[in-house]
XYZ file of C-alpha atoms in Angstrom:
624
model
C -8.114 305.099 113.518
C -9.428 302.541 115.651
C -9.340 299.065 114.552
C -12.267 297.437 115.874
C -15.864 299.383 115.262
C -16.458 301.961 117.866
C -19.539 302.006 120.146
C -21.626 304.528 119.033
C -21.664 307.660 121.495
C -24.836 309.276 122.643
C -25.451 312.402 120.640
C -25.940 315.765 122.429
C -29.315 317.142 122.148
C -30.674 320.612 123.013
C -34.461 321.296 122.828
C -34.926 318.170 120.888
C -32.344 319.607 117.930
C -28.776 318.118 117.367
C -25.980 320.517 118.450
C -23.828 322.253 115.562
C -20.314 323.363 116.318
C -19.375 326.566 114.344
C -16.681 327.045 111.871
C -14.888 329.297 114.784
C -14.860 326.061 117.273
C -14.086 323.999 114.394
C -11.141 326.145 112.897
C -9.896 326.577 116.824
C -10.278 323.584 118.435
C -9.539 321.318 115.604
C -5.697 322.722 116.049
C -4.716 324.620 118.991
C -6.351 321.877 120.870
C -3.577 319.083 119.532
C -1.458 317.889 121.810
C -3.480 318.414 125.122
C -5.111 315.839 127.041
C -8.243 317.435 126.423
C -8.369 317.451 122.830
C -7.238 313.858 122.097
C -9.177 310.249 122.901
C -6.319 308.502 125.099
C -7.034 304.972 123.672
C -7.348 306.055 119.784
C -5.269 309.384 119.663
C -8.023 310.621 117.147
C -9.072 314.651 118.588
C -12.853 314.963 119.209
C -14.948 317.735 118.187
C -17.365 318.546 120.794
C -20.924 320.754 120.524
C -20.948 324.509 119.880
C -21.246 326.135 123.644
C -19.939 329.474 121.695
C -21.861 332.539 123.182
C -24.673 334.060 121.287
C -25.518 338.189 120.558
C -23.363 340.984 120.826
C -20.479 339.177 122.427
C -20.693 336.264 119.732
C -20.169 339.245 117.171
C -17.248 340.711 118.957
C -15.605 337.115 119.125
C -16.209 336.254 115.464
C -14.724 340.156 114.015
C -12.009 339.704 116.409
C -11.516 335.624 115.187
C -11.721 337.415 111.761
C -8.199 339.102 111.817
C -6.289 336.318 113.268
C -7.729 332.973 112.159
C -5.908 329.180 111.865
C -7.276 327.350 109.424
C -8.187 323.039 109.600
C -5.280 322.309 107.956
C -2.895 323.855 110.578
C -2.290 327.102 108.614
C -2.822 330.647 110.011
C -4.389 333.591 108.554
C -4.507 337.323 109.578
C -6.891 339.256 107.551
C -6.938 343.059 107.465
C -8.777 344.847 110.338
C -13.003 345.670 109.312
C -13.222 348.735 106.497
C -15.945 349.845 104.908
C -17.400 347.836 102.172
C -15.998 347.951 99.384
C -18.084 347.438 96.416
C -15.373 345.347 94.746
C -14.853 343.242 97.410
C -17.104 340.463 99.245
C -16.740 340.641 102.940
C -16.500 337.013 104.952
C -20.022 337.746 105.787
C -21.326 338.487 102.621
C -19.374 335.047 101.319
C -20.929 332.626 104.028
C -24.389 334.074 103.164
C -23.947 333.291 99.758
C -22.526 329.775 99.814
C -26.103 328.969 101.998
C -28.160 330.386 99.433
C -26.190 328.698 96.854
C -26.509 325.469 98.859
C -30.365 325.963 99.346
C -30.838 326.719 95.380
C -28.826 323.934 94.870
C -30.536 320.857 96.915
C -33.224 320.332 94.538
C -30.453 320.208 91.361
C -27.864 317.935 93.551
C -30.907 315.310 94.376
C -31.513 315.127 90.533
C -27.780 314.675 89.867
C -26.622 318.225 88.150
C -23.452 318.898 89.892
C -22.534 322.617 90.547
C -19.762 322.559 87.622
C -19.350 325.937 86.652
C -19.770 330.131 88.711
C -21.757 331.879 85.461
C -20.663 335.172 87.331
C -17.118 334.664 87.684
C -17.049 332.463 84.769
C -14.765 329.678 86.678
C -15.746 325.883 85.616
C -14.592 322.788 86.653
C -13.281 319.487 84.563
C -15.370 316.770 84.315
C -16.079 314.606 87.422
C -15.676 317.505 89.814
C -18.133 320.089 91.646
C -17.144 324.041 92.232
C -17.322 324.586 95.963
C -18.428 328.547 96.543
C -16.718 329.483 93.254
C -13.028 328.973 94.742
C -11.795 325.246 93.733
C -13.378 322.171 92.173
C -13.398 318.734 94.116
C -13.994 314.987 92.778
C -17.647 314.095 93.219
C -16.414 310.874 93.812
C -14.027 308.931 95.899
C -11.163 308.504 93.611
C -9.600 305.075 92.311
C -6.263 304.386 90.102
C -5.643 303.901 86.846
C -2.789 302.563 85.397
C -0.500 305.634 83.045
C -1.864 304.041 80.102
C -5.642 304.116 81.380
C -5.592 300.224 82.650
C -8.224 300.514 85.670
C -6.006 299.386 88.983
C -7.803 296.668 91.185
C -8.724 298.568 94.356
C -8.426 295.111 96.468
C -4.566 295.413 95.947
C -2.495 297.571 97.341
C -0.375 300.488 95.118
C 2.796 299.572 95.264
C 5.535 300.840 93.986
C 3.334 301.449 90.316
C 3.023 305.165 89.626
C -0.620 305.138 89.089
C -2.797 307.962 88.724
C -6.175 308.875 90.406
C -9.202 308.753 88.390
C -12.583 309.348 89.446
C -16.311 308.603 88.364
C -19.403 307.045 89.735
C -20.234 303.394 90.009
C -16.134 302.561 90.666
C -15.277 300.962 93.355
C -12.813 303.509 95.203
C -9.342 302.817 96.579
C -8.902 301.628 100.100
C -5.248 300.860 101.820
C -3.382 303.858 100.391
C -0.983 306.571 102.408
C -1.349 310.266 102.288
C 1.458 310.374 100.449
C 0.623 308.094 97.943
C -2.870 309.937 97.532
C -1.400 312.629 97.403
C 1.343 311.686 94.132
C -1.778 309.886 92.701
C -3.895 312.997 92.659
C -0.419 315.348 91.153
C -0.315 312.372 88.030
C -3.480 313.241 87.381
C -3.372 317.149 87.141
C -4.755 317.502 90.185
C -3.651 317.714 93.917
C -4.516 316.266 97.257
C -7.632 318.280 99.000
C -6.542 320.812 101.705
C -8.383 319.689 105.012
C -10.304 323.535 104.957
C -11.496 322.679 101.700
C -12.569 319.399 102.212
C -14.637 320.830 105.251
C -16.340 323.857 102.823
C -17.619 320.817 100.639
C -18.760 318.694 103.526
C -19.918 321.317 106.243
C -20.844 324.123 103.674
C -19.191 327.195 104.108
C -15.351 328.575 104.456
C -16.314 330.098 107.962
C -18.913 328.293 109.750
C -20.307 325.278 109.140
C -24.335 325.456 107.257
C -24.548 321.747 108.074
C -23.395 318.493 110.369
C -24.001 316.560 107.213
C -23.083 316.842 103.665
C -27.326 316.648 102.917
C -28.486 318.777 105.825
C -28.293 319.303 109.759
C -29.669 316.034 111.118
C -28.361 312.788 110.507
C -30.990 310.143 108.321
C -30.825 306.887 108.762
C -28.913 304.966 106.199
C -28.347 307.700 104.025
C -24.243 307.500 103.759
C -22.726 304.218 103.846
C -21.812 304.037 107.177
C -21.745 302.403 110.554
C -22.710 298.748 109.191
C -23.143 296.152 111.960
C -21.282 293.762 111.634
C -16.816 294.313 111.263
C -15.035 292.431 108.907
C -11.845 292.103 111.196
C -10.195 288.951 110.796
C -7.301 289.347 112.159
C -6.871 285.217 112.495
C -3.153 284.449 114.074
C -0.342 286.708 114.297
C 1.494 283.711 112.122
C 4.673 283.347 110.089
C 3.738 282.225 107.232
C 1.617 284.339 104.632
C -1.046 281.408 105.210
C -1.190 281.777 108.505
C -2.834 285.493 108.868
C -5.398 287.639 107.079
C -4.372 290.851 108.509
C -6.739 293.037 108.865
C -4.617 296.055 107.210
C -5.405 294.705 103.735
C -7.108 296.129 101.075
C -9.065 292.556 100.293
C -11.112 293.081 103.295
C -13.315 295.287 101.006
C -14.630 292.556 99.365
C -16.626 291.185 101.917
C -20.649 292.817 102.010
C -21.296 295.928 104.224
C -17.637 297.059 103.441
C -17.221 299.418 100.671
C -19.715 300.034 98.224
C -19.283 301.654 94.574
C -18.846 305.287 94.868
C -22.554 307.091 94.339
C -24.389 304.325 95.502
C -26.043 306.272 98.498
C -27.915 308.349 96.816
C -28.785 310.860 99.370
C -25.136 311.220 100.734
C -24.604 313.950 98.668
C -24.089 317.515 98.968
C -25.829 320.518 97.360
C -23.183 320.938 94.989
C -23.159 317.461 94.029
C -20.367 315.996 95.666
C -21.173 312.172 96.872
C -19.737 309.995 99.664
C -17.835 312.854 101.980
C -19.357 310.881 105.436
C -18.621 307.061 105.663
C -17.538 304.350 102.574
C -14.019 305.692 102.951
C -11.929 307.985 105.273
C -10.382 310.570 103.299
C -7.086 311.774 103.208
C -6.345 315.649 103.878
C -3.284 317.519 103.680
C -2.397 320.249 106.165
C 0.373 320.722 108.520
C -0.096 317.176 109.608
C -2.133 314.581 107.888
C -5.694 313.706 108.197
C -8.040 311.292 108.223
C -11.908 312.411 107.531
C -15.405 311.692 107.453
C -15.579 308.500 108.657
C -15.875 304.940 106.934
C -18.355 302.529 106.852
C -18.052 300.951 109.786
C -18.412 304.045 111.829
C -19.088 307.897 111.315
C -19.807 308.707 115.581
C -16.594 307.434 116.890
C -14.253 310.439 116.651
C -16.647 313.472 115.818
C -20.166 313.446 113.756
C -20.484 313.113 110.124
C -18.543 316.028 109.081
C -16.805 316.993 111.980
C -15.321 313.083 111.996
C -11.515 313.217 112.155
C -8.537 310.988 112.802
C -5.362 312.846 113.492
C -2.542 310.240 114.982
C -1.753 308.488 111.722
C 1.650 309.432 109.482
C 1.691 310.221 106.231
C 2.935 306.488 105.389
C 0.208 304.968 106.944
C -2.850 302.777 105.197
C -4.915 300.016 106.207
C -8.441 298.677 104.508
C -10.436 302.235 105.642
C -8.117 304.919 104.245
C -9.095 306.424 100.566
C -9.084 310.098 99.313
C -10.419 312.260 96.629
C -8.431 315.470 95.019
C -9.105 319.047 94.082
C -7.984 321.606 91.947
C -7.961 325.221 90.922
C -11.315 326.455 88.660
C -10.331 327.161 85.022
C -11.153 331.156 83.982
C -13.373 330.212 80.897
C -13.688 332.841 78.146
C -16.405 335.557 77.993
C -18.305 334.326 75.130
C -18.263 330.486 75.939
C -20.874 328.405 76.344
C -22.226 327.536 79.797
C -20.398 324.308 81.392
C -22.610 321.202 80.425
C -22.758 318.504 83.166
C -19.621 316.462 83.984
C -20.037 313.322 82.014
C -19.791 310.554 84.280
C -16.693 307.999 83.753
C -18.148 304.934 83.564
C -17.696 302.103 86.323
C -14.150 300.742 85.822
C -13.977 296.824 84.537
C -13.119 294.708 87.766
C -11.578 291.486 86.921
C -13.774 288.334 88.143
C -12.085 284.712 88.846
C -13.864 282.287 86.397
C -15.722 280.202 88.316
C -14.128 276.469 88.906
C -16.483 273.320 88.019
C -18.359 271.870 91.090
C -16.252 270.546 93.814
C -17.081 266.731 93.821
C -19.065 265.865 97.302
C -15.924 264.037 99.531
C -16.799 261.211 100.441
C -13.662 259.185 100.963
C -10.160 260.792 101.940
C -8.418 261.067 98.210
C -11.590 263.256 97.493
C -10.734 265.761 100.532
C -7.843 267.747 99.195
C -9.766 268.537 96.174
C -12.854 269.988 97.725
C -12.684 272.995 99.387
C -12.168 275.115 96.184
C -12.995 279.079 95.807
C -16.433 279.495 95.367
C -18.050 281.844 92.689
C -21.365 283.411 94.550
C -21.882 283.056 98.326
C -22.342 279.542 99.757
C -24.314 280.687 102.648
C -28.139 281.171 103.085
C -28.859 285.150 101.657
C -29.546 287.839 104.229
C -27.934 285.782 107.355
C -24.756 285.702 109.155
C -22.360 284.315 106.665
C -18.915 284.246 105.300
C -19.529 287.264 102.728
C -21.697 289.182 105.502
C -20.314 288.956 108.920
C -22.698 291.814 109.534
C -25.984 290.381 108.701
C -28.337 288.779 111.291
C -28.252 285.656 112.787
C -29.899 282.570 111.749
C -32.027 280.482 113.515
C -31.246 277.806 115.264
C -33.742 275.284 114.812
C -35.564 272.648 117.493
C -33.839 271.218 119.887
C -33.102 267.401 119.234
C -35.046 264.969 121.362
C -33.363 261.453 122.564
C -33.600 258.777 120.406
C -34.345 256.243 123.221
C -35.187 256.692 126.892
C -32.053 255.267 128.074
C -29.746 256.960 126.221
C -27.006 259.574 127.754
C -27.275 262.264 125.046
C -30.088 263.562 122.467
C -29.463 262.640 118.975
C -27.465 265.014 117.574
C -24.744 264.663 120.409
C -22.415 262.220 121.354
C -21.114 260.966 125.028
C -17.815 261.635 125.754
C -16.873 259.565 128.528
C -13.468 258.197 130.279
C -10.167 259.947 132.101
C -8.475 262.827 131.043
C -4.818 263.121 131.743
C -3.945 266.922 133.236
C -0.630 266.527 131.554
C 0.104 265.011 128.669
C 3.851 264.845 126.972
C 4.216 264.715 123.175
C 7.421 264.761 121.854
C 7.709 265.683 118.205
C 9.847 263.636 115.541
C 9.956 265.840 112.639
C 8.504 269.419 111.908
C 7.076 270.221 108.206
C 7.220 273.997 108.652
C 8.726 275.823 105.509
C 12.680 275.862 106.247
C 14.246 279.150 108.149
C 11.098 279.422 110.182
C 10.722 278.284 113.602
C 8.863 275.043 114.556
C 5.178 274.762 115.064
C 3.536 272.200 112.705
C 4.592 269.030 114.382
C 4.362 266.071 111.061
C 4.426 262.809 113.649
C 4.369 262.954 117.537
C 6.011 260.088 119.535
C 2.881 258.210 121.330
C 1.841 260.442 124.521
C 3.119 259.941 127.841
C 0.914 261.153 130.900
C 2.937 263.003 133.242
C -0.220 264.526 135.312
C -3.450 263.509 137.407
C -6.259 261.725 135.658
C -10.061 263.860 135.260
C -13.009 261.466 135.139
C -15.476 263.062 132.840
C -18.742 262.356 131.529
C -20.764 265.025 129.106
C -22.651 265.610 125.761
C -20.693 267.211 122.620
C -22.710 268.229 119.219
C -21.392 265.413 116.850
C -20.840 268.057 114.066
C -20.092 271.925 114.347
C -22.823 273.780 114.661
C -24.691 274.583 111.037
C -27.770 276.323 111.138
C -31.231 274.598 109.417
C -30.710 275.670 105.420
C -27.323 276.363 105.628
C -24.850 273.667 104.257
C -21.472 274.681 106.049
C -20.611 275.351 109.460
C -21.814 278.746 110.131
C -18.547 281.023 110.660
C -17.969 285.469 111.709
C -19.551 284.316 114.799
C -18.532 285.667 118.333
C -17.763 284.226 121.609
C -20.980 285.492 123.061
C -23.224 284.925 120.036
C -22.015 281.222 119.968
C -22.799 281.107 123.607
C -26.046 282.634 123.002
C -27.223 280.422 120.113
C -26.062 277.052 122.151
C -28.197 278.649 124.663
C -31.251 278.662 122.906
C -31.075 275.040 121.998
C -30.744 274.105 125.784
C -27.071 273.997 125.282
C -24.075 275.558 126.328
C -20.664 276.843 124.748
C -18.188 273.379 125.529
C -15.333 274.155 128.078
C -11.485 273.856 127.184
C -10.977 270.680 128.685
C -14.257 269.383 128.271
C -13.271 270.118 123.686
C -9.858 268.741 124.355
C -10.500 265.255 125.732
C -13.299 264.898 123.038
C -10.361 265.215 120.594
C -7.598 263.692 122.050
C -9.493 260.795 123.380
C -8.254 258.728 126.851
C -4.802 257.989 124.723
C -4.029 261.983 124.688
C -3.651 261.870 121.107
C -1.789 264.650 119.403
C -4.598 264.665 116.299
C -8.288 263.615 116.791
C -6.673 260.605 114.288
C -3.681 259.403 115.457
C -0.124 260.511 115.760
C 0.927 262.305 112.110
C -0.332 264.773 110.898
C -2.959 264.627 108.012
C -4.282 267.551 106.349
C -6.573 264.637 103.833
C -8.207 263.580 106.692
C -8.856 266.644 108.238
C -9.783 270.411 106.448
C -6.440 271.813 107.181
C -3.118 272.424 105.692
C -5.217 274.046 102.758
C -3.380 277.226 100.541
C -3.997 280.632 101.069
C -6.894 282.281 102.189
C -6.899 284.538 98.567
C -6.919 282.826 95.127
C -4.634 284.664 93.083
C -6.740 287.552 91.825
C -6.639 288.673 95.602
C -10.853 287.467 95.951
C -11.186 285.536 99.294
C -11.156 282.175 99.235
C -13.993 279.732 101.325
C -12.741 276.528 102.043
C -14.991 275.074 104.762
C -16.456 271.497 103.703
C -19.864 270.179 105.489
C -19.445 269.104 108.896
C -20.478 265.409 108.380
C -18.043 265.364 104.685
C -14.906 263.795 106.014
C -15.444 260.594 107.195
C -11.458 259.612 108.911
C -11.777 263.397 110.459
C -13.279 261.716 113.576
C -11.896 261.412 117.239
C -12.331 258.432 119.409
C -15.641 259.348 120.740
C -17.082 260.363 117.216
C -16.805 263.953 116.928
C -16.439 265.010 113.824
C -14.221 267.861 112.005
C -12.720 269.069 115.843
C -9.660 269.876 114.309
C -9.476 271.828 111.171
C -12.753 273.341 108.865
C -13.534 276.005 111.256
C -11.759 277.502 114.450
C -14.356 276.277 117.488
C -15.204 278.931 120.583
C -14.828 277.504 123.596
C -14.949 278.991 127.245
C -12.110 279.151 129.573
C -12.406 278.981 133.574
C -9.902 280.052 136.506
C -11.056 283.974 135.622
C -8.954 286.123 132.784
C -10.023 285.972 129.567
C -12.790 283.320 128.670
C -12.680 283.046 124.945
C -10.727 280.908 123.435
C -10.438 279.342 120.149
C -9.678 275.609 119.617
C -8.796 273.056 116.344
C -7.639 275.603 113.961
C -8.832 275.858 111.024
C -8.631 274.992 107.041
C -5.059 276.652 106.682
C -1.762 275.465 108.122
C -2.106 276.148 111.759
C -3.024 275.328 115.082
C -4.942 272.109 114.321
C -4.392 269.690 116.744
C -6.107 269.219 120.325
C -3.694 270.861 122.632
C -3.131 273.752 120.550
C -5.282 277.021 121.387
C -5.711 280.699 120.651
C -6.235 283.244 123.476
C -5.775 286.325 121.835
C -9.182 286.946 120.659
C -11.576 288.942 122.770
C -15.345 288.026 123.391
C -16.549 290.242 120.635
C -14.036 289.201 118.185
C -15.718 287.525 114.975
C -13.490 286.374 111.080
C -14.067 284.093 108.549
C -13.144 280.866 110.534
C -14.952 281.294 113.846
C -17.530 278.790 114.643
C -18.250 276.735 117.074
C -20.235 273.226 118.760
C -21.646 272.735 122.043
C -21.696 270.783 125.139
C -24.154 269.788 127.456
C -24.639 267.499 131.091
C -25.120 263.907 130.177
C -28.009 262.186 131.917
């Protein structure tokens, strides 16, 4: 599965209709195509399922009845079925069973869309348990994306990951489901509960709608609605921040505490019309689903995308291991239909489980406003609500729109170098600074990177003269009261743009830290996480919710460099562009934890389109 969002891929169209691919393609390709080239995206390793270019009449017949006696299954399995007899009145022919599962799904959209899940076959009298729907009358499946319980009942928090804890899976509507779990362990979780993990055939009956050939691209119908499933959001909530040492150093993004961040996962049922006919919710996007055949699957999609590797449906992953997790991977089970007894009653509806309790961090008193440095270390404190305007680009939505950025800020006088809200930065920079440190207060056993107190610089290189504008504070949109952060390289550039600005160069952000004096900290020589927003605990509070611990950009008064810039090290990481070709974005300052946060320090890893929790940014401009 890819880790960034994919691009979504233009959809092939024939006489204005989507393209289906039929059960045949699906049951063929899908397997004897693994392992060539052709069959497999080079980059992701996830197979692709292309449109149905299967012939049509007589010679479509021929193919299927011949298909018919030798035919491997999703899941890797093969099946021979006995050559074409006469019908038998005692038997239902393949035919005969794809016709009726589409008349059972027509008959059964109206039900589904008023939630009455197909729980019980009157005929055959096979019913389901509760929670689950009867697919064609052959096996029952969770209507919901499953979550774990605890063996005593105790809901598991599905924003930490399982474990070694034999839990059990659990299903009902309204729960959050389980994220960052293995095949394997979906696969015990489903067997404590009585239950097993969903072949990938069966999985595609429930989805596409039929054991041969798929009735639908979507679980509701053949063309894909807008918004129906929860699925590709716009925004990613990768924030992958340093590949660190320390466990404050990185928020990988292969943790299950992503999901709490908006346009991630949403409680199961909560798309209403992502359902199928038999009443089975969720089976394209929220989670990809784990499916066991002769190799394990991923399907369906996730919320973030439902195009990249195959359409709704049809979406598969196929180059994970049975070990593997991250924040996308969740599953539902199945299980064999119970023979009821002649004269019971019919099945009533599954009673819905209700939502599992989710433990919420009381929220802390108000974080006193800092205005000298003994208030600093107590003031970026976890935050109960969001902190950011609603409905723009924010720490809890990295999806949502931008803001806007306001008027552009006039001079204050006509002789002066720099409009109001900038400052001059002015003097030589030296090329080459050396800073020796004297002591190191990393955590002992781990190699040296936080430097505690630097002997004064010595310039070893040639000397820049410079003159330029640099926004005083990072940049915080009108309404909002923190530096705006989930911002990209190219949307920083954009929105400095727009104000008659530009994104700062390296060296033009450096020497407004270090100052002439190539000072190791925008304050001097030692480190000081009180006079700067760094050096701050762990991005999670100990119930796993994230934790926000930007302060205002004007708050700390001693977290200024010689030239009056404000927060440059520390608060948020600060985009800045990079020249001499390669890569252009590059990060600068660090952050609020223990980091990179001093003026020669940088990150280069991150990519243009890269956005987390602690990108921001300031910009520069030509002095007059």
């Amino acid at each position: 599965m890819a880790e960034q969002r994919g691009a979504q891929r233009a959809e092939p169209r024939t006489n204005g209709k989507r393209r289906t691919l039929s059960r045949a393609a699906l049951s063929l390709g899908l397997l004897s195509s693994i392992g060539s080239l052709g069959g497999c995206d080079a980059l992701s390793g996830a197979f692709k399922l292309g449109p149905d270019d299967s012939p049509s009449g007589p010679q479509a017949a021929a193919a299927d009845e011949s298909a018919g006696q030798q035919e491997l299954l999703p899941d890797g399995t093969q099946r021979t079925s006995p050559p074409k007899q006469a019908a038998d009145p005692e038997a239902t022919t393949d035919r005969e069973a794809d016709e009726t599962a589409e008349a059972n799904a027509e008959t059964r959209l109206a039900s589904a869309e008023a939630d009455e899940p197909v729980t019980a076959d009157v005929k055959s009298g096979k019913r389901c348990p509760p929670g689950m729907a009867l697919i064609q009358g052959r096996f029952c499946i969770d209507r919901w994306e499953a979550s774990l319980e605890t063996a005593s009942g105790e809901a598991h928090s599905p924003y930490q990951s399982v474990g070694a804890e034999k839990l059990k899976a659990t299903t009902g509507k309204g729960n959050v489901p389980q994220g960052y779990i293995s095949m394997n362990e979906a696969g015990a979780a489903c067997q404590r509960s009585g239950k097993r993990l969903c072949s990938t055939a069966e999985w595609l009956d429930a989805c596409a709608g039929s054991s041969k050939r798929p009735l639908r691209s979507y679980p509701y119908g053949n063309e894909e609605q807008a918004d129906a499933c929860n699925a590709d959001q716009p925004g990613s909530p990768t924030m992958v921040l340093h590949h660190g040492r320390h466990k404050t150093d990185s928020y990988w993004m292969n943790d299950p505490r992503i999901n709490q961040l908006g346009g991630t996962v949403a409680p199961t049922g909560s798309f209403d019309q992502c359902v199928s006919p038999e009443g089975v919710y969720d089976l394209v996007g929220n989670l990809l689903e784990w499916t066991q055949g002769d190799r394990p699957l991923l399907m369906g999609g996730y919320y973030l995308d439902s195009h990249e590797n195959g359409d709704g449906c049809r979406y598969v992953t196929m180059r994970h291991g049975a070990d593997y997790h991250d924040y996308s991977t969740g599953f539902r089970c199945c299980a064999a239909p119970t023979a009821a007894e002649a004269d019971a009653a019919p099945a009533e509806p599954a009673a819905e489980k209700p939502p599992a309790p989710v433990a919420v961090e009381p929220a802390p008193p108000p974080a006193p406003v800092a205005s000298a440095p003994e208030a600093v270390a107590a003031a970026p404190q976890a935050q109960e609500g969001p902190r950011d305007p609603a409905g723009k680009r924010s720490f809890e939505h990295p999806g949502a729109p931008l803001p806007d950025v306001g008027q552009r800020a006039g001079y204050s006088t006509a002789e002066d170098a720099c409009p109001a809200d900038m400052v001059l930065v002015e003097g030589e920079r030296c090329t080459l600074p050396i800073q020796e440190c004297k002591y190191w207060v990393d955590d002992p056993g781990m190699p040296n990177r936080s430097c505690g107190e630097f002997e004064p610089s010595v310039c070893k290189g040639a000397k820049q003269a410079m003159r330029y504008c640099i926004d005083r504070y990072e940049f915080t949109p009108p309404g909002y009261t923190y530096p705006i952060v989930n911002v990209s390289w190219g949307e920083a550039q954009l929105m400095c743009g727009k104000l008659g600005k530009r994104l700062c160069y390296e060296a033009e952000w450096e020497f407004a830290c270090e100052g002439p004096e190539a000072l190791p900290y925008p304050y001097g020589y030692k480190r000081n996480g009180e006079a700067c927003n760094h050096d701050r605990p762990d991005l999670f509070t100990s119930r796993g919710k994230l934790n926000d611990q930007r302060v205002p950009g004007d708050s700390l008064n001693e977290c200024k460099s010689p030239f009056g810039v404000y927060n440059i090290i520390g608060n948020v990481d600060e985009w800045t562009t990079r020249g001499g070709g390669g890569r252009r974005s590059v990060l600068r300052g660090g952050w609020w934890l223990k980091g990179r946060n001093r003026c020669r320090a940088a990150t280069g890893s991150h990519g243009e389109n890269y956005a987390g929790a602690q990108t921001g940014f300031r910009c520069c401009q030509a002095a007059r």
